[in-house]
């Protein structure tokens, strides 16, 4: 008996066992060729059947003149062809028995001409007659890194991740590959729905809500057509899986851009704010914020309240984090006498045990990474810990050199020390069951930042982004409490 995810029309689109590709050739400047290259480069292990009217091989694969000549009925048709021939090709696919498709081709309803509208109507008539479910037209397709499957135009270079995205823009799937990789993140699944002639954002929510690799759902929205179904589906999914949305149709300029991009009908910001609140969806104010929130929500436990303790060894970043927390609606509780007593042996006279806890300097630098965070997370009023991380690799290497470590062992021992400290922090997070996030102006190129991120600790690029990510955790915890039946 099929599972709920297998009943989704997106299941075989995102998890095909075989694919027929229309529009790829040996001319590598063609869009279809680029998409086939991206598919093959990721290492997809299913059967791939290029269909081409004259080429006998395409990119090293045997090509077929007609879909009816294929040796089997593929699970999926990937169509990157001139607009006018798409309904005809879909008719042939339907006769072959193909029941799922991705229509990348543009020039349909989104161009707002009589011809474009008529072609989309013909496309729908054909697919409905044959029972074909499809995404598009005017989309970039899907990426499922866990299956090593990618129909988009860009090669996927990240590891498989836990963020699932449903997007009315292809760019905000494909152009996020590199962006997410900068933080050690990746997609569990990415779905570009384009004009939503058939499968839409609601279907994406249903699929990603059941996807075992997806911990958090991101949505890029220019307009919602099935409002009631969207709210009902999102409320059901948000009970067990966070949803973050970035909506761009609230201004007049955004509304016009969305209409010309995918033909989406947008509404005012206040209306969508209400829709998202009813649905239990967090609204992001930017693309960066969309993925910051997803990072935190997919990595951290739910906080019990909004009390944050800030740990720093530099006054400026601590003050900036405190200000950002206040602006994000978070509270900075005073530490209890018991916590202050435990901290006393580890904080020098030059430090501060207010909140932020500014250590300035510690006799044992390793206290900063385990002993002190453990004390702070044990604080009854602390619902989350936000830590400033600054451990330049060069300083660690110099310290090891001064201790007489042989030069040929310094790099190895530096990596080992970084990994041990990052592992200890991750273990502490797991034991305490409270969110532990970092912020740093250093990037993933720093060994320690990379080690933390690889162990599931979100390290955001600024105190402001760190504070807003913590606030998103608090907001989702409140949503989930309301959405979960008593």
Short mmCIF file of C-alpha atoms in Angstrom, two decimals:
data_model
loop_
_atom_site.label_atom_id
_atom_site.label_comp_id
_atom_site.label_asym_id
_atom_site.label_seq_id
_atom_site.Cartn_x
_atom_site.Cartn_y
_atom_site.Cartn_z
CA UNK A 1 0.00 0.00 0.00
CA UNK A 2 1.48 3.40 -0.97
CA UNK A 3 2.70 5.66 1.83
CA UNK A 4 1.36 9.24 2.07
CA UNK A 5 4.45 10.63 0.32
CA UNK A 6 4.14 8.07 -2.49
CA UNK A 7 0.58 9.29 -3.08
CA UNK A 8 1.86 12.79 -3.80
CA UNK A 9 1.96 13.78 -7.49
CA UNK A 10 5.46 15.08 -6.76
CA UNK A 11 6.82 11.75 -5.55
CA UNK A 12 7.75 10.34 -8.98
CA UNK A 13 8.78 13.80 -10.19
CA UNK A 14 11.31 14.09 -7.37
CA UNK A 15 12.12 10.37 -7.17
CA UNK A 16 11.97 9.02 -10.74
CA UNK A 17 13.48 5.67 -11.66
CA UNK A 18 13.87 6.78 -15.29
CA UNK A 19 13.68 10.02 -17.25
CA UNK A 20 13.04 10.96 -20.89
CA UNK A 21 14.76 14.25 -21.78
CA UNK A 22 13.39 16.40 -24.63
CA UNK A 23 15.53 19.33 -25.79
CA UNK A 24 19.02 18.15 -24.93
CA UNK A 25 21.58 17.80 -27.72
CA UNK A 26 25.30 17.85 -28.35
CA UNK A 27 25.15 21.63 -28.71
CA UNK A 28 26.25 22.56 -25.21
CA UNK A 29 24.99 26.14 -25.40
CA UNK A 30 21.39 24.87 -25.50
CA UNK A 31 19.48 25.11 -22.24
CA UNK A 32 18.31 21.50 -22.49
CA UNK A 33 21.90 20.36 -22.92
CA UNK A 34 22.95 22.26 -19.80
CA UNK A 35 20.16 20.62 -17.83
CA UNK A 36 21.15 17.16 -19.01
CA UNK A 37 24.77 17.92 -18.08
CA UNK A 38 23.69 18.96 -14.57
CA UNK A 39 21.62 15.79 -14.25
CA UNK A 40 24.49 13.53 -15.28
CA UNK A 41 27.15 15.36 -13.27
CA UNK A 42 25.40 14.72 -9.97
CA UNK A 43 25.56 10.97 -10.58
CA UNK A 44 21.90 10.08 -11.06
CA UNK A 45 21.71 6.28 -11.28
CA UNK A 46 18.34 5.90 -13.02
CA UNK A 47 17.91 5.41 -16.76
CA UNK A 48 18.16 8.57 -18.88
CA UNK A 49 16.70 8.59 -22.39
CA UNK A 50 17.45 11.63 -24.58
CA UNK A 51 14.81 12.09 -27.28
CA UNK A 52 16.13 13.92 -30.36
CA UNK A 53 14.89 13.95 -33.97
CA UNK A 54 18.32 13.56 -35.59
CA UNK A 55 21.10 12.82 -33.09
CA UNK A 56 21.83 9.12 -32.42
CA UNK A 57 23.80 9.84 -29.24
CA UNK A 58 23.53 12.81 -26.88
CA UNK A 59 26.30 13.45 -24.37
CA UNK A 60 27.38 9.83 -24.61
CA UNK A 61 23.88 8.42 -24.18
CA UNK A 62 21.89 6.59 -26.83
CA UNK A 63 19.24 8.95 -28.21
CA UNK A 64 15.81 8.06 -29.59
CA UNK A 65 14.00 9.77 -32.45
CA UNK A 66 10.58 9.47 -30.84
CA UNK A 67 9.29 8.85 -27.34
CA UNK A 68 7.37 5.87 -28.69
CA UNK A 69 10.71 4.20 -29.49
CA UNK A 70 11.86 4.10 -25.87
CA UNK A 71 12.52 0.61 -24.45
CA UNK A 72 10.35 1.30 -21.39
CA UNK A 73 7.81 3.79 -20.08
CA UNK A 74 9.85 6.36 -18.13
CA UNK A 75 8.59 7.71 -14.82
CA UNK A 76 9.19 11.28 -15.92
CA UNK A 77 9.39 13.47 -19.02
CA UNK A 78 11.67 16.52 -18.82
CA UNK A 79 10.66 18.95 -21.57
CA UNK A 80 12.83 21.91 -22.66
CA UNK A 81 11.43 22.62 -26.13
CA UNK A 82 9.95 25.53 -28.14
CA UNK A 83 6.60 26.50 -26.62
CA UNK A 84 4.46 25.70 -29.63
CA UNK A 85 5.44 22.00 -29.74
CA UNK A 86 5.03 21.25 -26.02
CA UNK A 87 1.35 20.15 -26.20
CA UNK A 88 2.18 17.85 -29.14
CA UNK A 89 5.09 16.27 -27.25
CA UNK A 90 2.96 15.80 -24.15
CA UNK A 91 0.35 14.07 -26.31
CA UNK A 92 3.01 11.58 -27.45
CA UNK A 93 4.16 11.12 -23.85
CA UNK A 94 0.61 10.41 -22.77
CA UNK A 95 0.18 7.82 -25.52
CA UNK A 96 3.42 6.17 -24.39
CA UNK A 97 2.06 5.95 -20.84
CA UNK A 98 4.20 8.60 -19.13
CA UNK A 99 2.24 10.11 -16.24
CA UNK A 100 4.63 12.72 -14.81
CA UNK A 101 6.36 15.67 -16.46
CA UNK A 102 8.42 18.80 -15.90
CA UNK A 103 7.69 21.52 -18.46
CA UNK A 104 10.61 23.93 -18.40
CA UNK A 105 9.55 25.79 -21.56
CA UNK A 106 8.26 29.34 -21.09
CA UNK A 107 6.02 31.54 -23.23
CA UNK A 108 2.67 30.43 -21.81
CA UNK A 109 0.25 32.35 -19.60
CA UNK A 110 3.03 34.42 -17.97
CA UNK A 111 3.60 36.42 -21.20
CA UNK A 112 -0.04 37.61 -21.03
CA UNK A 113 -0.82 37.18 -24.73
CA UNK A 114 -3.71 35.36 -26.37
CA UNK A 115 -1.28 32.87 -27.91
CA UNK A 116 0.44 32.15 -24.59
CA UNK A 117 -2.88 31.64 -22.81
CA UNK A 118 -4.15 29.38 -25.59
CA UNK A 119 -0.99 27.25 -25.49
CA UNK A 120 -1.31 26.77 -21.72
CA UNK A 121 -4.97 25.79 -22.20
CA UNK A 122 -3.95 23.23 -24.82
CA UNK A 123 -1.24 21.91 -22.53
CA UNK A 124 -3.76 21.40 -19.73
CA UNK A 125 -6.28 19.72 -22.00
CA UNK A 126 -3.63 17.23 -23.12
CA UNK A 127 -2.30 16.42 -19.67
CA UNK A 128 -5.77 16.02 -18.18
CA UNK A 129 -6.84 13.71 -20.97
CA UNK A 130 -3.91 11.40 -20.22
CA UNK A 131 -3.79 11.86 -16.44
CA UNK A 132 -0.34 13.48 -16.54
CA UNK A 133 0.69 15.44 -13.44
CA UNK A 134 3.34 18.07 -14.08
CA UNK A 135 5.18 21.09 -12.74
CA UNK A 136 5.51 24.24 -14.81
CA UNK A 137 5.44 25.47 -17.45
CA UNK A 138 8.07 28.18 -17.13
CA UNK A 139 10.01 26.45 -14.35
CA UNK A 140 13.48 25.03 -13.76
CA UNK A 141 12.43 21.64 -12.39
CA UNK A 142 13.55 19.87 -9.25
CA UNK A 143 16.62 18.84 -7.31
CA UNK A 144 16.75 15.85 -4.95
CA UNK A 145 20.34 15.56 -3.74
CA UNK A 146 19.55 12.45 -1.68
CA UNK A 147 18.75 10.66 -4.97
CA UNK A 148 21.53 12.54 -6.82
CA UNK A 149 18.82 13.88 -9.12
CA UNK A 150 18.93 17.40 -10.55
CA UNK A 151 16.96 18.69 -13.54
CA UNK A 152 17.99 22.34 -13.14
CA UNK A 153 20.44 24.27 -15.30
CA UNK A 154 23.08 24.61 -12.55
CA UNK A 155 25.20 21.80 -11.20
CA UNK A 156 24.51 20.97 -7.56
CA UNK A 157 27.76 21.11 -5.58
CA UNK A 158 26.57 20.91 -1.97
CA UNK A 159 26.03 17.90 0.25
CA UNK A 160 22.44 16.69 0.65
CA UNK A 161 20.78 18.78 3.36
CA UNK A 162 17.62 19.20 5.41
CA UNK A 163 16.00 22.30 3.86
CA UNK A 164 13.15 21.60 1.45
CA UNK A 165 12.06 24.51 -0.75
CA UNK A 166 8.98 25.09 -2.85
CA UNK A 167 9.53 28.12 -5.07
CA UNK A 168 7.68 30.12 -7.69
CA UNK A 169 11.12 31.18 -8.93
CA UNK A 170 13.72 28.83 -10.33
CA UNK A 171 16.57 31.17 -9.44
CA UNK A 172 15.85 30.93 -5.74
CA UNK A 173 16.39 27.20 -5.98
CA UNK A 174 19.39 27.01 -8.31
CA UNK A 175 21.25 30.15 -7.25
CA UNK A 176 21.04 29.08 -3.63
CA UNK A 177 23.22 26.01 -4.28
CA UNK A 178 26.42 27.99 -3.84
CA UNK A 179 24.96 30.24 -1.15
CA UNK A 180 23.95 27.35 1.11
CA UNK A 181 27.28 25.66 0.51
CA UNK A 182 29.03 28.64 2.12
CA UNK A 183 27.51 27.56 5.43
CA UNK A 184 27.82 23.81 4.98
CA UNK A 185 24.09 23.54 4.22
CA UNK A 186 22.16 21.96 1.36
CA UNK A 187 18.68 21.13 0.11
CA UNK A 188 16.76 17.98 0.93
CA UNK A 189 14.60 18.80 -2.09
CA UNK A 190 14.06 21.85 -4.26
CA UNK A 191 10.94 22.32 -6.40
CA UNK A 192 10.44 25.15 -8.89
CA UNK A 193 6.73 25.30 -9.79
CA UNK A 194 6.74 28.13 -12.36
CA UNK A 195 3.25 29.01 -13.57
CA UNK A 196 1.60 26.34 -11.38
CA UNK A 197 -0.69 25.24 -14.21
CA UNK A 198 -1.11 21.91 -12.40
CA UNK A 199 1.08 21.22 -9.35
CA UNK A 200 1.39 24.23 -7.04
CA UNK A 201 2.81 25.46 -3.73
CA UNK A 202 0.13 23.56 -1.78
CA UNK A 203 1.28 20.30 -3.38
CA UNK A 204 4.87 21.23 -2.44
CA UNK A 205 3.84 21.69 1.18
CA UNK A 206 2.14 18.30 1.24
CA UNK A 207 5.14 16.55 -0.31
CA UNK A 208 7.81 18.28 1.78
CA UNK A 209 5.73 17.76 4.90
CA UNK A 210 6.06 13.99 4.35
CA UNK A 211 9.64 14.01 3.00
CA UNK A 212 11.83 12.10 5.49
CA UNK A 213 14.93 14.13 4.59
CA UNK A 214 13.23 17.52 5.14
CA UNK A 215 13.37 19.04 8.62
CA UNK A 216 12.23 22.54 7.67
CA UNK A 217 10.35 23.97 4.66
CA UNK A 218 11.22 27.19 2.82
CA UNK A 219 8.74 28.87 0.47
CA UNK A 220 9.37 31.60 -2.10
CA UNK A 221 5.95 33.06 -2.93
CA UNK A 222 4.75 35.63 -5.45
CA UNK A 223 1.06 34.80 -5.01
CA UNK A 224 -1.19 32.08 -3.60
CA UNK A 225 -4.09 30.78 -5.65
CA UNK A 226 -5.66 28.14 -3.38
CA UNK A 227 -5.83 30.22 -0.21
CA UNK A 228 -8.01 27.98 1.95
CA UNK A 229 -6.15 24.79 0.99
CA UNK A 230 -2.83 26.58 1.56
CA UNK A 231 -3.77 27.58 5.12
CA UNK A 232 -5.23 24.17 6.01
CA UNK A 233 -2.24 22.28 4.62
CA UNK A 234 0.31 24.58 6.22
CA UNK A 235 -1.38 24.36 9.64
CA UNK A 236 -1.31 20.59 9.43
CA UNK A 237 2.36 20.47 8.40
CA UNK A 238 3.52 23.18 10.83
CA UNK A 239 2.44 21.09 13.81
CA UNK A 240 5.48 18.89 13.27
CA UNK A 241 7.68 20.71 10.75
CA UNK A 242 8.55 24.45 10.63
CA UNK A 243 7.65 26.50 7.54
CA UNK A 244 9.31 29.80 6.59
CA UNK A 245 8.03 31.96 3.72
CA UNK A 246 9.49 34.85 1.78
CA UNK A 247 6.70 36.80 0.04
CA UNK A 248 7.55 39.43 -2.58
CA UNK A 249 4.16 40.59 -3.88
CA UNK A 250 3.26 43.03 -1.11
CA UNK A 251 4.42 46.20 -2.86
CA UNK A 252 3.08 47.51 -6.15
CA UNK A 253 6.45 46.89 -7.80
CA UNK A 254 6.61 43.33 -6.43
CA UNK A 255 3.04 42.66 -7.57
CA UNK A 256 3.83 43.74 -11.14
CA UNK A 257 7.06 41.74 -11.22
CA UNK A 258 5.32 38.58 -10.02
CA UNK A 259 2.57 38.95 -12.60
CA UNK A 260 5.08 39.22 -15.44
CA UNK A 261 7.32 36.47 -14.00
CA UNK A 262 4.88 33.61 -13.40
CA UNK A 263 1.49 35.23 -13.80
CA UNK A 264 0.98 35.11 -10.02
CA UNK A 265 -1.76 37.27 -8.51
CA UNK A 266 -0.32 38.97 -5.44
CA UNK A 267 -2.05 40.69 -2.52
CA UNK A 268 -1.17 43.36 0.05
CA UNK A 269 1.37 42.67 2.76
CA UNK A 270 -1.18 42.84 5.58
CA UNK A 271 -3.31 40.16 3.93
CA UNK A 272 -0.36 37.79 3.61
CA UNK A 273 0.78 38.55 7.15
CA UNK A 274 -2.64 37.33 8.27
CA UNK A 275 -2.51 34.26 6.05
CA UNK A 276 0.89 33.28 7.39
CA UNK A 277 -0.18 33.80 11.02
CA UNK A 278 -3.26 31.63 10.53
CA UNK A 279 -1.15 28.96 8.88
CA UNK A 280 1.62 28.92 11.49
CA UNK A 281 4.19 30.11 8.95
CA UNK A 282 7.12 32.36 9.84
CA UNK A 283 7.60 35.24 7.42
CA UNK A 284 11.16 36.17 6.42
CA UNK A 285 12.08 39.69 5.37
CA UNK A 286 14.78 38.68 2.89
CA UNK A 287 16.28 35.68 1.14
CA UNK A 288 19.14 35.68 3.65
CA UNK A 289 16.64 35.66 6.50
CA UNK A 290 14.66 32.86 4.86
CA UNK A 291 17.65 30.54 5.02
CA UNK A 292 18.92 31.84 8.39
CA UNK A 293 15.58 30.90 9.91
CA UNK A 294 15.54 27.54 8.17
CA UNK A 295 19.08 26.84 9.39
CA UNK A 296 18.18 27.52 13.01
CA UNK A 297 14.80 25.76 12.88
CA UNK A 298 16.28 22.67 11.26
CA UNK A 299 19.20 22.45 13.70
CA UNK A 300 17.94 23.52 17.12
CA UNK A 301 15.43 22.25 19.68
CA UNK A 302 12.42 24.42 20.51
CA UNK A 303 13.06 26.98 23.26
CA UNK A 304 10.69 27.09 26.24
CA UNK A 305 10.62 30.88 26.30
CA UNK A 306 12.37 33.99 24.97
CA UNK A 307 15.15 34.36 27.52
CA UNK A 308 18.59 34.53 25.87
CA UNK A 309 22.02 34.54 27.49
CA UNK A 310 24.83 36.02 25.41
CA UNK A 311 28.39 34.77 25.85
CA UNK A 312 31.26 36.79 24.44
CA UNK A 313 34.93 37.54 24.95
CA UNK A 314 34.69 40.94 23.29
CA UNK A 315 32.55 43.81 24.49
CA UNK A 316 31.49 45.25 21.12
CA UNK A 317 30.02 42.07 19.63
CA UNK A 318 28.30 41.34 22.95
CA UNK A 319 26.71 44.78 23.08
CA UNK A 320 25.65 44.50 19.44
CA UNK A 321 24.08 41.10 20.14
CA UNK A 322 22.25 42.47 23.20
CA UNK A 323 20.85 45.35 21.14
CA UNK A 324 19.83 42.97 18.35
CA UNK A 325 18.11 40.64 20.81
CA UNK A 326 16.15 43.54 22.27
CA UNK A 327 15.06 44.71 18.83
CA UNK A 328 13.99 41.13 17.98
CA UNK A 329 11.72 40.97 21.03
CA UNK A 330 13.95 38.69 23.09
CA UNK A 331 14.68 39.16 26.78
CA UNK A 332 18.10 39.09 28.46
CA UNK A 333 17.49 37.73 31.98
CA UNK A 334 19.83 38.41 34.87
CA UNK A 335 21.79 35.38 36.00
CA UNK A 336 20.77 33.66 39.22
CA UNK A 337 23.03 33.67 42.33
CA UNK A 338 23.73 29.95 41.81
CA UNK A 339 24.92 30.57 38.24
CA UNK A 340 27.09 33.50 39.33
CA UNK A 341 28.69 31.34 42.00
CA UNK A 342 29.54 28.62 39.47
CA UNK A 343 30.96 31.20 37.04
CA UNK A 344 33.17 32.96 39.56
CA UNK A 345 36.25 30.66 39.29
CA UNK A 346 36.26 30.98 35.50
CA UNK A 347 35.74 34.73 34.99
CA UNK A 348 38.67 37.11 35.58
CA UNK A 349 38.33 40.39 37.35
CA UNK A 350 38.38 42.19 34.01
CA UNK A 351 35.30 40.28 32.85
CA UNK A 352 31.59 40.93 33.36
CA UNK A 353 28.98 38.47 34.61
CA UNK A 354 26.00 40.50 33.55
CA UNK A 355 24.10 39.46 30.47
CA UNK A 356 26.00 39.53 28.10
CA UNK A 357 28.59 37.49 29.93
CA UNK A 358 31.81 39.12 28.69
CA UNK A 359 34.83 37.06 29.69
CA UNK A 360 37.44 39.27 27.99
CA UNK A 361 40.07 36.66 28.86
CA UNK A 362 40.13 33.30 30.66
CA UNK A 363 43.03 31.54 32.35
CA UNK A 364 42.00 28.32 30.62
CA UNK A 365 40.83 29.19 27.08
CA UNK A 366 39.07 25.83 26.78
CA UNK A 367 36.61 26.90 29.51
CA UNK A 368 34.99 29.15 26.90
CA UNK A 369 33.83 26.17 24.86
CA UNK A 370 32.45 23.72 27.40
CA UNK A 371 32.59 24.70 31.08
CA UNK A 372 31.14 28.20 30.76
CA UNK A 373 28.45 27.37 28.15
CA UNK A 374 27.34 24.45 30.32
CA UNK A 375 26.95 26.74 33.32
CA UNK A 376 25.01 29.28 31.26
CA UNK A 377 22.72 26.68 29.73
CA UNK A 378 21.95 25.37 33.21
CA UNK A 379 20.69 28.83 34.17
CA UNK A 380 16.92 28.39 34.81
CA UNK A 381 16.04 31.66 33.02
CA UNK A 382 18.12 30.82 29.94
CA UNK A 383 15.99 29.47 27.10
CA UNK A 384 18.79 29.81 24.52
CA UNK A 385 22.49 30.63 24.36
CA UNK A 386 23.94 32.95 21.72
CA UNK A 387 27.75 32.78 21.61
CA UNK A 388 30.37 34.89 19.86
CA UNK A 389 32.91 32.56 18.27
CA UNK A 390 36.39 33.83 17.43
CA UNK A 391 39.19 31.25 17.31
CA UNK A 392 41.58 32.14 14.47
CA UNK A 393 43.44 29.05 13.33
CA UNK A 394 46.72 30.98 13.18
CA UNK A 395 46.55 31.76 16.89
CA UNK A 396 46.01 28.09 17.70
CA UNK A 397 48.89 27.09 15.44
CA UNK A 398 51.21 29.61 17.11
CA UNK A 399 50.20 28.31 20.54
CA UNK A 400 50.98 24.74 19.51
CA UNK A 401 54.30 25.79 18.01
CA UNK A 402 55.22 27.57 21.25
CA UNK A 403 54.45 24.34 23.11
CA UNK A 404 57.07 22.53 21.02
CA UNK A 405 54.77 20.60 18.69
CA UNK A 406 56.83 19.47 15.67
CA UNK A 407 56.14 21.64 12.57
CA UNK A 408 54.94 18.68 10.49
CA UNK A 409 52.27 17.93 13.13
CA UNK A 410 50.98 21.46 13.77
CA UNK A 411 48.27 21.48 11.07
CA UNK A 412 47.00 18.04 12.05
CA UNK A 413 46.87 18.89 15.75
CA UNK A 414 45.19 22.22 15.01
CA UNK A 415 42.42 20.43 13.09
CA UNK A 416 42.16 17.81 15.83
CA UNK A 417 41.85 20.43 18.57
CA UNK A 418 39.23 22.38 16.60
CA UNK A 419 37.24 19.21 15.95
CA UNK A 420 37.37 18.17 19.61
CA UNK A 421 36.11 21.54 20.85
CA UNK A 422 33.37 21.70 18.22
CA UNK A 423 32.32 18.16 19.12
CA UNK A 424 32.19 19.06 22.80
CA UNK A 425 29.95 22.04 22.06
CA UNK A 426 27.62 19.90 19.93
CA UNK A 427 27.44 17.28 22.70
CA UNK A 428 26.59 19.99 25.21
CA UNK A 429 23.80 21.25 22.97
CA UNK A 430 22.40 17.72 22.69
CA UNK A 431 22.55 17.13 26.45
CA UNK A 432 20.93 20.38 27.51
CA UNK A 433 18.09 20.37 24.96
CA UNK A 434 18.22 24.15 24.50
CA UNK A 435 19.11 26.13 21.36
CA UNK A 436 22.80 26.99 21.10
CA UNK A 437 23.66 29.30 18.24
CA UNK A 438 26.77 31.22 17.36
CA UNK A 439 27.67 34.34 15.46
CA UNK A 440 31.01 35.32 14.02
CA UNK A 441 32.51 37.66 11.48
CA UNK A 442 34.77 34.84 10.38
CA UNK A 443 33.58 32.55 7.60
CA UNK A 444 33.54 28.83 6.94
CA UNK A 445 37.08 29.13 5.65
CA UNK A 446 38.08 29.30 9.33
CA UNK A 447 38.62 25.74 10.55
CA UNK A 448 36.77 26.20 13.82
CA UNK A 449 33.69 27.78 12.23
CA UNK A 450 33.61 24.96 9.69
CA UNK A 451 33.96 22.34 12.45
CA UNK A 452 31.03 23.87 14.36
CA UNK A 453 28.78 24.08 11.32
CA UNK A 454 29.63 20.54 10.28
CA UNK A 455 28.39 19.37 13.69
CA UNK A 456 25.06 21.11 13.35
CA UNK A 457 25.78 24.33 15.25
CA UNK A 458 24.40 27.33 13.33
CA UNK A 459 27.03 30.09 13.23
CA UNK A 460 25.45 33.19 11.65
CA UNK A 461 27.50 35.95 9.98
CA UNK A 462 26.49 38.76 12.40
CA UNK A 463 24.92 39.32 15.83
CA UNK A 464 21.81 40.77 14.20
CA UNK A 465 21.23 37.69 12.07
CA UNK A 466 21.95 35.46 15.05
CA UNK A 467 19.41 37.28 17.22
CA UNK A 468 16.71 37.19 14.55
CA UNK A 469 17.31 33.44 14.09
CA UNK A 470 16.80 32.89 17.83
CA UNK A 471 13.62 34.99 17.64
CA UNK A 472 12.38 32.75 14.81
CA UNK A 473 12.86 29.72 17.06
CA UNK A 474 10.81 31.40 19.78
CA UNK A 475 8.04 32.35 17.35
CA UNK A 476 7.84 28.85 15.93
CA UNK A 477 7.71 27.31 19.41
CA UNK A 478 4.71 29.53 20.18
CA UNK A 479 3.05 28.64 16.86
CA UNK A 480 3.59 24.93 17.41
CA UNK A 481 2.16 25.10 20.93
CA UNK A 482 -0.99 26.75 19.58
CA UNK A 483 -1.31 24.40 16.62
CA UNK A 484 -0.80 21.21 18.60
CA UNK A 485 -4.09 19.87 19.99
CA UNK A 486 -4.24 19.73 23.79
#
